CSV table of C-alpha atoms in Angstrom, one decimal:
chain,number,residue,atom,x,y,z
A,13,UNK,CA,-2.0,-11.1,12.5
A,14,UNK,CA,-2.6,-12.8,9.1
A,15,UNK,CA,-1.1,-10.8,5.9
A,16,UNK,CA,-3.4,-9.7,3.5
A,17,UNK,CA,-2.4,-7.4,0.7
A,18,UNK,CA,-5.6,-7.4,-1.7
A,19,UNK,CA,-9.0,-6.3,-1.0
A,20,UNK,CA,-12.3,-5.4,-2.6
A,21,UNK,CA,-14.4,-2.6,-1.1
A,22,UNK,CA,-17.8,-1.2,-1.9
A,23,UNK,CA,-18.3,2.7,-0.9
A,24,UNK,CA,-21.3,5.0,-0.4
A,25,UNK,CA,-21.0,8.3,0.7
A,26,UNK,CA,-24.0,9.9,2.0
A,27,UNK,CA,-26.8,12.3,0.3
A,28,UNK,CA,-27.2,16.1,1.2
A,29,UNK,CA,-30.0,17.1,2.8
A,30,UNK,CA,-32.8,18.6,1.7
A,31,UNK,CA,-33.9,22.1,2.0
A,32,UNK,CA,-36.8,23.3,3.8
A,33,UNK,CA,-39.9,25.4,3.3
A,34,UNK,CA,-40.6,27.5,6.0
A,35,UNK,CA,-42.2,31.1,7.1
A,36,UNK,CA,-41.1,33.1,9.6
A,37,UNK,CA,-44.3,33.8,12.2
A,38,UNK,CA,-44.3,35.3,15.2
A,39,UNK,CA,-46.6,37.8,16.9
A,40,UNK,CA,-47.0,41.1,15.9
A,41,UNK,CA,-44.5,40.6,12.9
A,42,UNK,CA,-47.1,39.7,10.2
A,43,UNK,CA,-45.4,38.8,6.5
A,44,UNK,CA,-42.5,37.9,7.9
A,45,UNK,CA,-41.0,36.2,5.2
A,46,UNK,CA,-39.3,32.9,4.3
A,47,UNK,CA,-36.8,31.6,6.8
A,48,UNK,CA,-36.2,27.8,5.7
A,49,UNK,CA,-32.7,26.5,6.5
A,50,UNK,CA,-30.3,24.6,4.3
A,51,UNK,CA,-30.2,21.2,4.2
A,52,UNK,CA,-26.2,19.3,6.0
A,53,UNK,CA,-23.7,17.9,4.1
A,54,UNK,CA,-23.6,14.3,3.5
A,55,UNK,CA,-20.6,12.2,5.0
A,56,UNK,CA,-17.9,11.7,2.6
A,57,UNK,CA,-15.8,8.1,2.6
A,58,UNK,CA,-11.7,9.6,2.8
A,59,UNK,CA,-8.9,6.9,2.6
A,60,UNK,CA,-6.2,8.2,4.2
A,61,UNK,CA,-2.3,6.8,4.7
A,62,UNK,CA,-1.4,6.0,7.9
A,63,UNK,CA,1.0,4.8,10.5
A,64,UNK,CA,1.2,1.5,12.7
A,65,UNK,CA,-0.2,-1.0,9.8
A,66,UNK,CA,1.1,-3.1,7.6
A,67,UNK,CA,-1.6,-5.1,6.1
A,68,UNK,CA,-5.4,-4.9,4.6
A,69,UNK,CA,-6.8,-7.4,7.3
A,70,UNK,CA,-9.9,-4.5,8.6
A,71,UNK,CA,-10.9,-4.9,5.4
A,72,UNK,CA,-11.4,-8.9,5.0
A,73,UNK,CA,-13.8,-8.6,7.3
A,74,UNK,CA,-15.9,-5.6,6.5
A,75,UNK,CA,-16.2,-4.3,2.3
A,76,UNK,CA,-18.8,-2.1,2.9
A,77,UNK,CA,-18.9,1.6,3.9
A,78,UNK,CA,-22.0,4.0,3.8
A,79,UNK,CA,-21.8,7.8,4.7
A,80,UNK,CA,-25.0,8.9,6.8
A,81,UNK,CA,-27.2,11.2,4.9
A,82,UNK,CA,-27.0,15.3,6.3
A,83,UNK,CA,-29.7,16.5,7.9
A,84,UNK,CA,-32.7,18.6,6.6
A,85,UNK,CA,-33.0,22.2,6.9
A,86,UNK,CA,-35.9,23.8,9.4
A,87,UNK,CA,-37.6,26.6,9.9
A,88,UNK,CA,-36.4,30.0,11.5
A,89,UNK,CA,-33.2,29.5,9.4
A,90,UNK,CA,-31.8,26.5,10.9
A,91,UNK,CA,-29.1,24.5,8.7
A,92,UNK,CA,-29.6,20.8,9.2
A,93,UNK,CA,-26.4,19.0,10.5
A,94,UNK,CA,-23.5,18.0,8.4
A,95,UNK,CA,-22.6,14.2,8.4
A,96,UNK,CA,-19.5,13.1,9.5
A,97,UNK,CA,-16.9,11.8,7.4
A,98,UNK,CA,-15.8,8.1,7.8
A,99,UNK,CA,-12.3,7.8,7.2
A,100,UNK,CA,-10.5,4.9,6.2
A,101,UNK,CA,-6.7,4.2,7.4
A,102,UNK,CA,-4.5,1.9,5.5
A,103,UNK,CA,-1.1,0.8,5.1
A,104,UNK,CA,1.8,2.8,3.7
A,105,UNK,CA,2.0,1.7,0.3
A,106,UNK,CA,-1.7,1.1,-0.7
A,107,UNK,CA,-2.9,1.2,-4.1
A,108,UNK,CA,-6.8,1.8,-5.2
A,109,UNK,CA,-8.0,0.4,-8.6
A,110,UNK,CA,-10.9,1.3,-9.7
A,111,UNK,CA,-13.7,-1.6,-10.6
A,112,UNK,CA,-12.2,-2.8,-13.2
A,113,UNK,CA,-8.3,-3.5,-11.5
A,114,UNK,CA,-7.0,-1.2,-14.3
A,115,UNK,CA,-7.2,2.4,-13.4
A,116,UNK,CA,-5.3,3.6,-10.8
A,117,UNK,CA,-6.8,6.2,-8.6
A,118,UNK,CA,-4.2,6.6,-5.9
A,119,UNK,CA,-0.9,5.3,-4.7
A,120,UNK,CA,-0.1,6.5,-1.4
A,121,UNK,CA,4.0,6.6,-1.2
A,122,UNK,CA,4.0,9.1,1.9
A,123,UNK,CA,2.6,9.1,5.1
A,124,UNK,CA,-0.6,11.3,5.6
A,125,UNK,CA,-2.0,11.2,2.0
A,126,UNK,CA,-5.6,11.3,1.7
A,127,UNK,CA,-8.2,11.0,-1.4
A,128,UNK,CA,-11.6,11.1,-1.4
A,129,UNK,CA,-13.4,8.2,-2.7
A,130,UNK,CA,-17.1,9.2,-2.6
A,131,UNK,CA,-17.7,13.0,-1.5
A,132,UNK,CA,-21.3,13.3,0.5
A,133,UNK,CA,-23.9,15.1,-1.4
A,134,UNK,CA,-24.1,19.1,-1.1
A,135,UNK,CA,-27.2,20.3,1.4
A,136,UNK,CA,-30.2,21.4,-0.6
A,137,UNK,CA,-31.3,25.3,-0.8
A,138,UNK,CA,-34.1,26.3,1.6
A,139,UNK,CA,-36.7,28.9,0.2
A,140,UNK,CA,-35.1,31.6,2.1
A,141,UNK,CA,-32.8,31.9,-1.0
A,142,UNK,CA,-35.5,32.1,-3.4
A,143,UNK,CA,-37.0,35.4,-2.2
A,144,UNK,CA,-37.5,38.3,-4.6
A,145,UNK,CA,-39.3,41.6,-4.8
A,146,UNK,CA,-41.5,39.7,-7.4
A,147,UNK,CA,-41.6,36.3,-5.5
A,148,UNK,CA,-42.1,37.0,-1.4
A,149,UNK,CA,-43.2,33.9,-0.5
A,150,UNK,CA,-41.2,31.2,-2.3
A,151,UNK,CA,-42.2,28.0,-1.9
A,152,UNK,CA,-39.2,26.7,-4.0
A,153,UNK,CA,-36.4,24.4,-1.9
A,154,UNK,CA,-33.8,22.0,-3.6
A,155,UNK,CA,-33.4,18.5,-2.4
A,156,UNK,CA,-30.1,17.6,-0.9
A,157,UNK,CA,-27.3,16.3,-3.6
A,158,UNK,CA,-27.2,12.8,-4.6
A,159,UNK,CA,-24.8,9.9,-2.6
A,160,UNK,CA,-21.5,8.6,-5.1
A,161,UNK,CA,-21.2,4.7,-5.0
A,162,UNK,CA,-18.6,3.0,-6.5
A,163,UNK,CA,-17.0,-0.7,-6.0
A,164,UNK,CA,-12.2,-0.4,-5.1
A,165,UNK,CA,-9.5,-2.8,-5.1
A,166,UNK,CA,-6.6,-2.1,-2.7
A,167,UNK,CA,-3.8,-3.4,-3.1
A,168,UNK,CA,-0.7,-3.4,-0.7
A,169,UNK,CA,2.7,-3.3,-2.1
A,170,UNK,CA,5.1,-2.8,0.8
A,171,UNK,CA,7.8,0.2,0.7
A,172,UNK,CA,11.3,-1.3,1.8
A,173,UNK,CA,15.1,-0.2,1.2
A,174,UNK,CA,15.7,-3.9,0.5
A,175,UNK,CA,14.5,-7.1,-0.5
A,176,UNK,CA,15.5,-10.7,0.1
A,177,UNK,CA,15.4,-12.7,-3.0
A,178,UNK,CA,15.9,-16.2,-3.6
A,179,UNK,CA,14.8,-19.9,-4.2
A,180,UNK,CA,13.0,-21.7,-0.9
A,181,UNK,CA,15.0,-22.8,1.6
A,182,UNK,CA,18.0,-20.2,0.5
A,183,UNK,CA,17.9,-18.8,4.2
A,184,UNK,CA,16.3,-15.3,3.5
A,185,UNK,CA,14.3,-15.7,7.0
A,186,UNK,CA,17.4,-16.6,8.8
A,187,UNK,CA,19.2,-14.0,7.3
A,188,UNK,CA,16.3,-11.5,8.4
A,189,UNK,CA,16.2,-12.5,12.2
A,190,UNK,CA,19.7,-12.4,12.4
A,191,UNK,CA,20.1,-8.7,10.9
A,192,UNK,CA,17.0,-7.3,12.3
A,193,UNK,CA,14.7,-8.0,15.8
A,194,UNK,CA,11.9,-9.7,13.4
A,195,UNK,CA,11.0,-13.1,14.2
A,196,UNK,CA,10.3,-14.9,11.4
A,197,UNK,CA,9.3,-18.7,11.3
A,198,UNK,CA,12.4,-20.7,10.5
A,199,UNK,CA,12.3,-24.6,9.5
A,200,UNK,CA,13.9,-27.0,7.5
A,201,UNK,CA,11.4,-27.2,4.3
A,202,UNK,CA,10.1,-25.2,1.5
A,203,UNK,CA,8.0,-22.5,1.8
A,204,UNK,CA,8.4,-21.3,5.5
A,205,UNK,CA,7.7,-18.1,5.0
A,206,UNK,CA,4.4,-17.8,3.5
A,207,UNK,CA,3.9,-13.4,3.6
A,208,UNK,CA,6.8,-11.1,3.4
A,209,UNK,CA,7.9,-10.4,6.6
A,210,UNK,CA,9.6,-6.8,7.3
A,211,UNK,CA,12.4,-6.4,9.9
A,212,UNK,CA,15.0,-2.5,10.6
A,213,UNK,CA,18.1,-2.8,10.1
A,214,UNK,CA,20.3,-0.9,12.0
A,215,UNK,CA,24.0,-0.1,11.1
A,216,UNK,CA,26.7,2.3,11.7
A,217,UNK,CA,23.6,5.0,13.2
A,218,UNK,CA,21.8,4.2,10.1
A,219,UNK,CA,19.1,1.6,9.5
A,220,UNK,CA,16.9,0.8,6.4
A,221,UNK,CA,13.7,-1.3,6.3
A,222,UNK,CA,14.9,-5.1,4.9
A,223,UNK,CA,12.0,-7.2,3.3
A,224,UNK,CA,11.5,-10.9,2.8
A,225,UNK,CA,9.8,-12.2,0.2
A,226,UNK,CA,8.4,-15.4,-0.2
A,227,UNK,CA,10.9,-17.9,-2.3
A,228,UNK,CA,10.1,-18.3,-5.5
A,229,UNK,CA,10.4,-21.0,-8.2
A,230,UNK,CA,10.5,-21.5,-11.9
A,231,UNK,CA,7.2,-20.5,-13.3
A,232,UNK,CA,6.2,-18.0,-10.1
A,233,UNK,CA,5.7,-15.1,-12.7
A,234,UNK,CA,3.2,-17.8,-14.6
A,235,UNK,CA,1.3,-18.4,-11.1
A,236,UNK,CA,3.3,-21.0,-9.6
A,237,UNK,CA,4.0,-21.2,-6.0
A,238,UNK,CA,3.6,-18.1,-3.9
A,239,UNK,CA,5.5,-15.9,-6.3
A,240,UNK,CA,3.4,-14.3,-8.4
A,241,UNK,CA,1.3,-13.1,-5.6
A,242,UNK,CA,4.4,-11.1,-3.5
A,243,UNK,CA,6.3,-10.6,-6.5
A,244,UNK,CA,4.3,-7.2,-6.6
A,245,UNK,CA,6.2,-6.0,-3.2
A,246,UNK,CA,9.6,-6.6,-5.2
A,247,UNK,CA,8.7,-3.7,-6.7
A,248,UNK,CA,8.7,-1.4,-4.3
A,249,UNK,CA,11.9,-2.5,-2.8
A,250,UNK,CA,15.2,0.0,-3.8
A,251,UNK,CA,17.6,-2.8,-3.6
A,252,UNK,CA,17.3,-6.5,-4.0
A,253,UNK,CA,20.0,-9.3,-2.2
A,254,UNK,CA,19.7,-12.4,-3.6
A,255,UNK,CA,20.4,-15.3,-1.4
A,256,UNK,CA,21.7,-18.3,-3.0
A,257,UNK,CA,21.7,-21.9,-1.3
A,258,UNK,CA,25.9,-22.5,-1.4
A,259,UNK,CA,25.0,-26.2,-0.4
A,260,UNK,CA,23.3,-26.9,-3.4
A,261,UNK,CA,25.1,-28.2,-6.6
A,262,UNK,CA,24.3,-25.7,-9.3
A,263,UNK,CA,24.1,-22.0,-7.8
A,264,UNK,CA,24.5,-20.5,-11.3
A,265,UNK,CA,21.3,-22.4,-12.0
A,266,UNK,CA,19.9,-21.4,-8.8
A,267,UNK,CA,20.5,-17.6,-9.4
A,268,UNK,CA,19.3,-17.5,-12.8
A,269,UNK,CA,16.0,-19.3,-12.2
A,270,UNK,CA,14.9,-16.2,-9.6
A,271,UNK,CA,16.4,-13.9,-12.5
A,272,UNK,CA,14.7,-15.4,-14.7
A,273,UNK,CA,11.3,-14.6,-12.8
A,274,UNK,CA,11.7,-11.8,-11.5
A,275,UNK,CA,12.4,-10.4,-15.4
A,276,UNK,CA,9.2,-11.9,-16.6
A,277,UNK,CA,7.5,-10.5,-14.1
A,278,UNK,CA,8.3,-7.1,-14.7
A,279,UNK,CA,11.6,-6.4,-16.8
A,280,UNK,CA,12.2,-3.4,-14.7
A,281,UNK,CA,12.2,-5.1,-11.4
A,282,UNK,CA,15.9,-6.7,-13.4
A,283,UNK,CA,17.1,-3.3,-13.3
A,284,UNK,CA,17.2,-2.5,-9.5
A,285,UNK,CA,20.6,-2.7,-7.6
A,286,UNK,CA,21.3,-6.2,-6.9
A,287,UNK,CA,24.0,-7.6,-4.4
A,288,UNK,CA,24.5,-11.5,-4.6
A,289,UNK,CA,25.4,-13.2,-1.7
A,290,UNK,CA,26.1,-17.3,-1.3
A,291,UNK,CA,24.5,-18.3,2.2
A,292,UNK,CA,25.1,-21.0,4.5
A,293,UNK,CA,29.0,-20.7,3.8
A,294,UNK,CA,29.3,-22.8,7.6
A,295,UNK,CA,28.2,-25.9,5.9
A,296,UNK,CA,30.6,-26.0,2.8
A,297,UNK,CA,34.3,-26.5,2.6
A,298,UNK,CA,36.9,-23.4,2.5
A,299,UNK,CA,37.5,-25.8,-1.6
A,300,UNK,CA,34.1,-25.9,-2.1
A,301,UNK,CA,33.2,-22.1,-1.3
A,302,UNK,CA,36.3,-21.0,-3.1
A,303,UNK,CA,35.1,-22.9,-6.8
A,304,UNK,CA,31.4,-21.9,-6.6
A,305,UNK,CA,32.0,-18.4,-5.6
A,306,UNK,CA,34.7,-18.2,-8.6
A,307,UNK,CA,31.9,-19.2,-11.0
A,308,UNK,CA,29.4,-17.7,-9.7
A,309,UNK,CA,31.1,-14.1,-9.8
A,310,UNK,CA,32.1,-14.8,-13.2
A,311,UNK,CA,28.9,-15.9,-14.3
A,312,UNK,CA,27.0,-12.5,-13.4
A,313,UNK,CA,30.5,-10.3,-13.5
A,314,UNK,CA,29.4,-8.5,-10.2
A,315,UNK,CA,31.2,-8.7,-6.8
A,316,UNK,CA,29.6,-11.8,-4.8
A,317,UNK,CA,29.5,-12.1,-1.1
A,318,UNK,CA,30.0,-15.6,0.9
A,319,UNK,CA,28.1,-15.4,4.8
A,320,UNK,CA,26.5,-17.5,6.8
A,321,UNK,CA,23.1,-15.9,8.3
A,322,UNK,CA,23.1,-19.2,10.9
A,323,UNK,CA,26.2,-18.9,12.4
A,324,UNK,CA,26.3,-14.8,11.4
A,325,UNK,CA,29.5,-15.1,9.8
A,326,UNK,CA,30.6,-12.0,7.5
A,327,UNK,CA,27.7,-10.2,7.6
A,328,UNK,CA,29.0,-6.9,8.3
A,329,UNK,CA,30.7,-6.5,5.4
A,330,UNK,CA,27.9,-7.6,3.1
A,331,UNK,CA,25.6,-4.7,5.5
A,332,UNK,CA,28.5,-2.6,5.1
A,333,UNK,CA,27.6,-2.9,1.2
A,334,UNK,CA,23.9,-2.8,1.5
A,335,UNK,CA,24.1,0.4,3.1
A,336,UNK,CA,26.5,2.5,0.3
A,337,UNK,CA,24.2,0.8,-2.4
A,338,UNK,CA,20.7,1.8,-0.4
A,339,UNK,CA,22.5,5.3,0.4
A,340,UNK,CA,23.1,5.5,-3.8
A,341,UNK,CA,19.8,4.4,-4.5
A,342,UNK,CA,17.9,6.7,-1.9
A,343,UNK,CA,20.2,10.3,-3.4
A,344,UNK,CA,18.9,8.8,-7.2
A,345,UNK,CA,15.4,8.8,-6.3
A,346,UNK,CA,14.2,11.1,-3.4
A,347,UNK,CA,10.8,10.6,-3.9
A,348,UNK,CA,9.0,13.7,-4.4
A,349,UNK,CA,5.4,14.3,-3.3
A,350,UNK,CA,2.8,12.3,-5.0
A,351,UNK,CA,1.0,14.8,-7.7
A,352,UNK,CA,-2.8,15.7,-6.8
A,353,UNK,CA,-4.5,12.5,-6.1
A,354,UNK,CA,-8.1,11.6,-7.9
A,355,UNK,CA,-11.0,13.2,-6.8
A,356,UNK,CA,-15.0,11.8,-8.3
A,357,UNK,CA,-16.2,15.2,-8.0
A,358,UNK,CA,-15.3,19.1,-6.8
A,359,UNK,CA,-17.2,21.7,-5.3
């Protein structure tokens, strides 16, 4: 399935319908009265959080969603029928911009969250409600309330305990299949993975959600590559490993170009949890490991882990650390129920 994490949509709910003018007739009950029913409820269009997706592919294929109009009231004090609601499921971790990609209108962090993005029209009045002891045959009726259009952006930012970081080719999808049962393309050139791809760990009867993000380079948070676009899913991640290449010459280089990014980007994104990790330890020498890691640690003064995704060498203990920094991270900031989401209109 192809990953799509931006869409545009246009909504319409439907109008109410209208009232109706009736008399009540019947034999031997002469003047009997106004009886015409209410007009239905239009069909609202509800977006609603739900389980089993994880991208914004229905919606590539069809932008456009129109509510049916309610039926009209009839005579002996019949309502007309009430449209049904169309309701739209999307992915945990949807956003909805208004028009202009500015405002948003909802951000649906927990499963089950719904908002309303175009409430149906209310039914019209029929002349049954209009009677009087000065007005006993009312011809008055209301017409059913108007439809609510308006033109969304969704946009997807997956919800992950972690997130791979790094440049191409540091390993982050080999380091994914081998923690998790995801099956991500792995090669020998740039760029492999071309969405994020997610993948459960589990460890010690716990497991957490790891994400992999597509590598970026120097200049992704200016547009180049394919960082810029997934760089948004970074920020929904609680704790970020960065991969770094150990076969290539500079790895302090290395790790400060994706810091470098990733802080232009957004500068809080620089203050998540970070564990470092130098990958592909199997193809270096024990000399060779031992210098870079001893710069590398001093350069960013945090501990630095040496594994090898390939030959899944040392992993456990770099999980091991994942876990007591995602445990931390998930105490600090229990997300509480998202506040009361937008609404166009009320009742």
């Amino acid at each position: 399935m192809k990953f799509i994490d931006e869409a545009k949509i246009y909504v319409k709910s439907g109008g109410g319908g209208a009232g109706c003018v009736s008399f009540r007739r019947e034999k031997f009950i002469p003047e009997g009265g106004p009886d015409g029913g209410d007009g239905g409820r239009g069909a609202s269009i509800i977006m609603r959080a739900s389980s089993g997706l994880n991208t914004l592919i229905d919606y590539r294929f069809q932008q456009h969603f129109k509510g049916a109009r309610g039926g009209h009231g009839m005579g002996k004090q019949r309502s007309g029928k009430s449209a049904e609601d169309i309701i739209l499921d999307v992915p945990l971790g949807t956003q909805i911009y208004d028009e202009d990609y500015e405002t948003l209108l909802a951000d649906f962090t927990e499963m089950g969250q719904e908002i309303t993005l175009a409430r149906g029209g209310k039914g019209g009045l029929g002349n049954q409600h209009f009677k009087s002891s000065t007005n006993r045959t009312p011809k008055q009726f209301t017409p059913g309330g108007e439809s609510e259009e308006r033109t969304l952006w969704l946009k997807l930012k997956l919800l992950s305990d972690a997130g791979l970081l790094g440049l191409p080719n540091a390993g982050k999808s080999t380091f994914l299949a081998a923690v998790t049962a995801a099956k991500p393309k792995i090669a020998d050139y740039p760029f492999t993975t071309l969405a994020p791809q997610l993948g459960i760990v589990r460890y010690a009867d716990t497991e957490f959600v790891l994400a992999d993000i597509p590598g970026l380079i120097e200049g992704a948070a200016e547009g180049k590559g394919l960082g810029l676009r997934f760089l948004g899913h970074i920020e929904r991640c609680g704790v970020l490993l960065h991969l770094i290449d150990g076969t290539q010459d500079d790895l302090i280089a290395a790790y400060d170009t994706v810091r470098t990014e990733i802080t232009a980007y957004d500068e809080a994104l620089a203050d998540k949890p970070e564990i470092i990790a130098i990958n592909k330890s199997d193809a270096m020498t024990k000399k060779d490991i031992a210098a870079k890691h001893k710069a590398l640690k001093k350069h960013t003064g945090a501990n630095v882990f040496v594994i090898s995704a390939a030959a899944q060498q040392d992993l456990d203990t770099l999980l091991a650390e994942m876990m007591r920094t995602i445990d931390d991270y998930r105490a600090e900031h229990n997300p509480a129920p998202t506040a009361e989401l937008y609404s166009p209109t009320s009742d």
